[in-house]
């Protein structure tokens, strides 16, 4: 009967799964000492390290739970009232500058409308690219090369226009650039 138990346990010890955590009151004593006749039958060598590993994992988890229950570290910039008030004043000043128009990413001459125009051009270029690629797949093999070349020319010209618009955003702070005529 002991041989059957050993045979049943041996496949479990060869798996890569971690050992299940056991009730600490039930199995706090090693298996070889918990039974009276255990000295007559040797425990398999694979069982002893497994038990040690379970005990180590338990002690680690208990140590971690003790550390988690201690008070969290407070930083001085969170607890010092003068620092918090100074940060609040700085943030309020930044908010006021934003609302008044003093904060601008691309200079005073650049407006939200110009940035939205650039974003619209980017989105239009992306849609055109996908649309042209879809049309290209539907064409027969002999016409794909010609269509591919014309699509590339069209995409490059739109990309060049987008590039010029983005450059105008960057240069708007340094110099006055006349607006291109609307299409």
Short mmCIF file of the C-alpha atoms (twelve columns), coordinates in Angstrom:
data_MODEL
# 
_entry.id   MODEL 
# 
loop_
_atom_site.group_PDB 
_atom_site.id 
_atom_site.type_symbol 
_atom_site.label_atom_id 
_atom_site.label_alt_id 
_atom_site.label_comp_id 
_atom_site.label_asym_id 
_atom_site.label_seq_id 
_atom_site.Cartn_x 
_atom_site.Cartn_y 
_atom_site.Cartn_z 
_atom_site.pdbx_PDB_model_num 
ATOM 1   C CA . UNK A 1   0.000  0.000  0.000   1 
ATOM 2   C CA . UNK A 2   2.904  2.391  0.741   1 
ATOM 3   C CA . UNK A 3   4.333  1.664  -2.699  1 
ATOM 4   C CA . UNK A 4   1.063  2.785  -4.296  1 
ATOM 5   C CA . UNK A 5   1.207  6.097  -2.424  1 
ATOM 6   C CA . UNK A 6   4.771  6.632  -3.525  1 
ATOM 7   C CA . UNK A 7   3.889  5.788  -7.121  1 
ATOM 8   C CA . UNK A 8   0.932  8.138  -7.010  1 
ATOM 9   C CA . UNK A 9   3.059  10.948 -5.625  1 
ATOM 10  C CA . UNK A 10  5.995  10.555 -7.966  1 
ATOM 11  C CA . UNK A 11  4.243  11.957 -11.067 1 
ATOM 12  C CA . UNK A 12  3.205  15.009 -9.059  1 
ATOM 13  C CA . UNK A 13  6.739  15.736 -7.969  1 
ATOM 14  C CA . UNK A 14  7.973  15.675 -11.565 1 
ATOM 15  C CA . UNK A 15  5.567  18.375 -12.749 1 
ATOM 16  C CA . UNK A 16  6.640  21.971 -12.979 1 
ATOM 17  C CA . UNK A 17  3.688  23.264 -10.919 1 
ATOM 18  C CA . UNK A 18  4.568  24.879 -7.597  1 
ATOM 19  C CA . UNK A 19  3.538  22.881 -4.565  1 
ATOM 20  C CA . UNK A 20  0.160  23.799 -3.108  1 
ATOM 21  C CA . UNK A 21  0.172  25.707 0.146   1 
ATOM 22  C CA . UNK A 22  -0.927 23.484 3.003   1 
ATOM 23  C CA . UNK A 23  -2.678 24.287 6.246   1 
ATOM 24  C CA . UNK A 24  0.065  25.343 8.657   1 
ATOM 25  C CA . UNK A 25  -1.604 23.723 11.692  1 
ATOM 26  C CA . UNK A 26  -2.203 20.424 9.949   1 
ATOM 27  C CA . UNK A 27  1.259  19.898 8.462   1 
ATOM 28  C CA . UNK A 28  3.567  22.042 10.543  1 
ATOM 29  C CA . UNK A 29  5.626  18.946 11.388  1 
ATOM 30  C CA . UNK A 30  7.440  17.152 8.538   1 
ATOM 31  C CA . UNK A 31  5.682  14.048 7.273   1 
ATOM 32  C CA . UNK A 32  8.455  11.707 8.421   1 
ATOM 33  C CA . UNK A 33  7.928  12.738 12.080  1 
ATOM 34  C CA . UNK A 34  4.136  12.913 12.045  1 
ATOM 35  C CA . UNK A 35  3.599  9.147  11.801  1 
ATOM 36  C CA . UNK A 36  4.892  6.479  14.161  1 
ATOM 37  C CA . UNK A 37  6.035  4.029  11.469  1 
ATOM 38  C CA . UNK A 38  7.566  6.604  9.121   1 
ATOM 39  C CA . UNK A 39  11.103 5.779  10.231  1 
ATOM 40  C CA . UNK A 40  10.744 2.264  8.856   1 
ATOM 41  C CA . UNK A 41  9.802  3.554  5.372   1 
ATOM 42  C CA . UNK A 42  12.034 6.194  3.797   1 
ATOM 43  C CA . UNK A 43  10.327 9.214  2.257   1 
ATOM 44  C CA . UNK A 44  11.218 9.817  -1.395  1 
ATOM 45  C CA . UNK A 45  14.012 12.356 -1.778  1 
ATOM 46  C CA . UNK A 46  11.814 14.611 -3.930  1 
ATOM 47  C CA . UNK A 47  9.397  15.238 -1.051  1 
ATOM 48  C CA . UNK A 48  11.853 16.800 1.418   1 
ATOM 49  C CA . UNK A 49  12.981 19.757 -0.735  1 
ATOM 50  C CA . UNK A 50  9.383  20.337 -1.715  1 
ATOM 51  C CA . UNK A 51  8.383  20.698 1.919   1 
ATOM 52  C CA . UNK A 52  11.294 23.042 2.605   1 
ATOM 53  C CA . UNK A 53  10.263 25.169 -0.365  1 
ATOM 54  C CA . UNK A 54  6.696  25.415 0.955   1 
ATOM 55  C CA . UNK A 55  7.962  26.506 4.357   1 
ATOM 56  C CA . UNK A 56  10.265 29.117 2.770   1 
ATOM 57  C CA . UNK A 57  7.394  30.489 0.666   1 
ATOM 58  C CA . UNK A 58  5.198  30.731 3.767   1 
ATOM 59  C CA . UNK A 59  7.838  32.609 5.709   1 
ATOM 60  C CA . UNK A 60  8.375  34.998 2.776   1 
ATOM 61  C CA . UNK A 61  4.659  35.725 2.438   1 
ATOM 62  C CA . UNK A 62  4.372  36.334 6.187   1 
ATOM 63  C CA . UNK A 63  7.359  38.674 6.056   1 
ATOM 64  C CA . UNK A 64  5.852  40.597 3.162   1 
ATOM 65  C CA . UNK A 65  2.522  40.980 4.939   1 
ATOM 66  C CA . UNK A 66  4.314  42.423 7.989   1 
ATOM 67  C CA . UNK A 67  6.090  44.952 5.774   1 
ATOM 68  C CA . UNK A 68  2.868  45.966 4.062   1 
ATOM 69  C CA . UNK A 69  1.157  46.709 7.364   1 
ATOM 70  C CA . UNK A 70  3.758  49.324 8.375   1 
ATOM 71  C CA . UNK A 71  3.000  53.006 7.747   1 
ATOM 72  C CA . UNK A 72  3.814  54.292 4.237   1 
ATOM 73  C CA . UNK A 73  6.726  56.677 3.865   1 
ATOM 74  C CA . UNK A 74  5.614  60.307 3.695   1 
ATOM 75  C CA . UNK A 75  7.648  62.681 1.531   1 
ATOM 76  C CA . UNK A 76  8.250  66.216 2.723   1 
ATOM 77  C CA . UNK A 77  6.878  67.794 -0.458  1 
ATOM 78  C CA . UNK A 78  3.522  66.178 0.306   1 
ATOM 79  C CA . UNK A 79  3.409  67.064 3.982   1 
ATOM 80  C CA . UNK A 80  5.094  70.471 4.073   1 
ATOM 81  C CA . UNK A 81  2.303  73.060 3.779   1 
ATOM 82  C CA . UNK A 82  4.519  75.773 2.320   1 
ATOM 83  C CA . UNK A 83  5.670  73.478 -0.519  1 
ATOM 84  C CA . UNK A 84  2.088  72.522 -1.344  1 
ATOM 85  C CA . UNK A 85  1.004  76.174 -1.387  1 
ATOM 86  C CA . UNK A 86  3.930  77.073 -3.639  1 
ATOM 87  C CA . UNK A 87  3.037  74.277 -6.076  1 
ATOM 88  C CA . UNK A 88  -0.595 75.393 -6.050  1 
ATOM 89  C CA . UNK A 89  0.385  78.998 -6.888  1 
ATOM 90  C CA . UNK A 90  2.602  77.782 -9.719  1 
ATOM 91  C CA . UNK A 91  -0.143 75.611 -11.186 1 
ATOM 92  C CA . UNK A 92  -2.705 78.411 -10.941 1 
ATOM 93  C CA . UNK A 93  -0.281 80.769 -12.684 1 
ATOM 94  C CA . UNK A 94  0.236  78.206 -15.433 1 
ATOM 95  C CA . UNK A 95  -3.529 77.809 -15.826 1 
ATOM 96  C CA . UNK A 96  -4.003 81.577 -16.080 1 
ATOM 97  C CA . UNK A 97  -1.251 81.823 -18.703 1 
ATOM 98  C CA . UNK A 98  -2.927 79.067 -20.692 1 
ATOM 99  C CA . UNK A 99  -6.334 80.718 -20.624 1 
ATOM 100 C CA . UNK A 100 -4.910 84.128 -21.505 1 
ATOM 101 C CA . UNK A 101 -3.121 82.743 -24.566 1 
ATOM 102 C CA . UNK A 102 0.418  83.258 -23.299 1 
ATOM 103 C CA . UNK A 103 1.191  79.546 -23.650 1 
ATOM 104 C CA . UNK A 104 1.472  78.473 -27.249 1 
ATOM 105 C CA . UNK A 105 3.362  75.528 -28.648 1 
ATOM 106 C CA . UNK A 106 4.252  77.129 -31.974 1 
ATOM 107 C CA . UNK A 107 4.439  80.830 -31.250 1 
ATOM 108 C CA . UNK A 108 2.003  83.729 -31.230 1 
ATOM 109 C CA . UNK A 109 1.163  83.544 -34.929 1 
ATOM 110 C CA . UNK A 110 0.024  79.930 -34.763 1 
ATOM 111 C CA . UNK A 111 -3.634 79.306 -34.043 1 
ATOM 112 C CA . UNK A 112 -5.648 76.286 -33.096 1 
ATOM 113 C CA . UNK A 113 -7.279 76.461 -36.530 1 
ATOM 114 C CA . UNK A 114 -3.904 76.060 -38.217 1 
ATOM 115 C CA . UNK A 115 -3.045 73.047 -36.074 1 
ATOM 116 C CA . UNK A 116 -6.454 71.506 -36.766 1 
ATOM 117 C CA . UNK A 117 -5.864 72.092 -40.485 1 
ATOM 118 C CA . UNK A 118 -2.570 70.177 -40.266 1 
ATOM 119 C CA . UNK A 119 -4.246 67.345 -38.384 1 
ATOM 120 C CA . UNK A 120 -6.974 67.205 -41.032 1 
ATOM 121 C CA . UNK A 121 -4.322 66.993 -43.742 1 
ATOM 122 C CA . UNK A 122 -2.646 64.114 -41.886 1 
ATOM 123 C CA . UNK A 123 -5.910 62.229 -41.580 1 
ATOM 124 C CA . UNK A 124 -6.747 62.875 -45.249 1 
ATOM 125 C CA . UNK A 125 -3.337 61.566 -46.315 1 
ATOM 126 C CA . UNK A 126 -3.756 58.416 -44.231 1 
ATOM 127 C CA . UNK A 127 -7.221 57.722 -45.671 1 
ATOM 128 C CA . UNK A 128 -5.952 58.321 -49.200 1 
ATOM 129 C CA . UNK A 129 -3.065 55.918 -48.655 1 
ATOM 130 C CA . UNK A 130 -5.402 53.136 -47.495 1 
ATOM 131 C CA . UNK A 131 -7.898 53.846 -50.263 1 
ATOM 132 C CA . UNK A 132 -5.269 53.766 -52.997 1 
ATOM 133 C CA . UNK A 133 -3.749 50.576 -51.607 1 
ATOM 134 C CA . UNK A 134 -7.176 48.893 -51.620 1 
ATOM 135 C CA . UNK A 135 -7.769 49.905 -55.229 1 
ATOM 136 C CA . UNK A 136 -4.333 48.634 -56.174 1 
ATOM 137 C CA . UNK A 137 -5.094 45.110 -54.928 1 
ATOM 138 C CA . UNK A 138 -8.191 44.911 -57.159 1 
ATOM 139 C CA . UNK A 139 -6.277 45.697 -60.366 1 
ATOM 140 C CA . UNK A 140 -4.897 43.017 -62.656 1 
ATOM 141 C CA . UNK A 141 -1.169 42.296 -62.405 1 
ATOM 142 C CA . UNK A 142 -0.165 44.150 -65.584 1 
ATOM 143 C CA . UNK A 143 -1.792 47.460 -64.522 1 
ATOM 144 C CA . UNK A 144 -0.549 47.419 -60.921 1 
ATOM 145 C CA . UNK A 145 2.871  48.880 -61.685 1 
ATOM 146 C CA . UNK A 146 1.465  51.909 -63.549 1 
ATOM 147 C CA . UNK A 147 -1.211 52.521 -60.899 1 
ATOM 148 C CA . UNK A 148 1.350  52.079 -58.123 1 
ATOM 149 C CA . UNK A 149 3.615  54.727 -59.637 1 
ATOM 150 C CA . UNK A 150 0.786  57.238 -60.077 1 
ATOM 151 C CA . UNK A 151 -0.463 56.564 -56.513 1 
ATOM 152 C CA . UNK A 152 3.026  57.136 -55.169 1 
ATOM 153 C CA . UNK A 153 3.299  60.454 -57.011 1 
ATOM 154 C CA . UNK A 154 -0.066 61.574 -55.636 1 
ATOM 155 C CA . UNK A 155 0.811  60.554 -52.054 1 
ATOM 156 C CA . UNK A 156 4.201  62.255 -52.245 1 
ATOM 157 C CA . UNK A 157 2.709  65.535 -53.456 1 
ATOM 158 C CA . UNK A 158 0.147  65.494 -50.618 1 
ATOM 159 C CA . UNK A 159 2.932  64.631 -48.163 1 
ATOM 160 C CA . UNK A 160 5.004  67.549 -49.434 1 
ATOM 161 C CA . UNK A 161 2.060  69.887 -48.880 1 
ATOM 162 C CA . UNK A 162 1.640  68.536 -45.345 1 
ATOM 163 C CA . UNK A 163 5.347  68.988 -44.682 1 
ATOM 164 C CA . UNK A 164 5.177  72.642 -45.749 1 
ATOM 165 C CA . UNK A 165 2.220  73.267 -43.447 1 
ATOM 166 C CA . UNK A 166 4.055  71.732 -40.498 1 
ATOM 167 C CA . UNK A 167 7.168  73.788 -41.245 1 
ATOM 168 C CA . UNK A 168 5.054  76.933 -41.272 1 
ATOM 169 C CA . UNK A 169 3.843  76.071 -37.789 1 
ATOM 170 C CA . UNK A 170 7.422  75.795 -36.552 1 
ATOM 171 C CA . UNK A 171 8.607  78.954 -38.276 1 
ATOM 172 C CA . UNK A 172 5.604  81.056 -37.257 1 
ATOM 173 C CA . UNK A 173 7.326  82.186 -34.072 1 
ATOM 174 C CA . UNK A 174 10.516 83.331 -35.816 1 
ATOM 175 C CA . UNK A 175 9.056  85.151 -38.805 1 
ATOM 176 C CA . UNK A 176 5.788  86.139 -40.409 1 
ATOM 177 C CA . UNK A 177 4.819  83.681 -43.106 1 
ATOM 178 C CA . UNK A 178 2.034  84.604 -45.513 1 
ATOM 179 C CA . UNK A 179 -0.854 82.140 -45.543 1 
ATOM 180 C CA . UNK A 180 -1.166 79.968 -48.650 1 
ATOM 181 C CA . UNK A 181 -4.279 80.581 -50.730 1 
ATOM 182 C CA . UNK A 182 -7.234 78.466 -49.591 1 
ATOM 183 C CA . UNK A 183 -8.230 75.572 -51.855 1 
# 
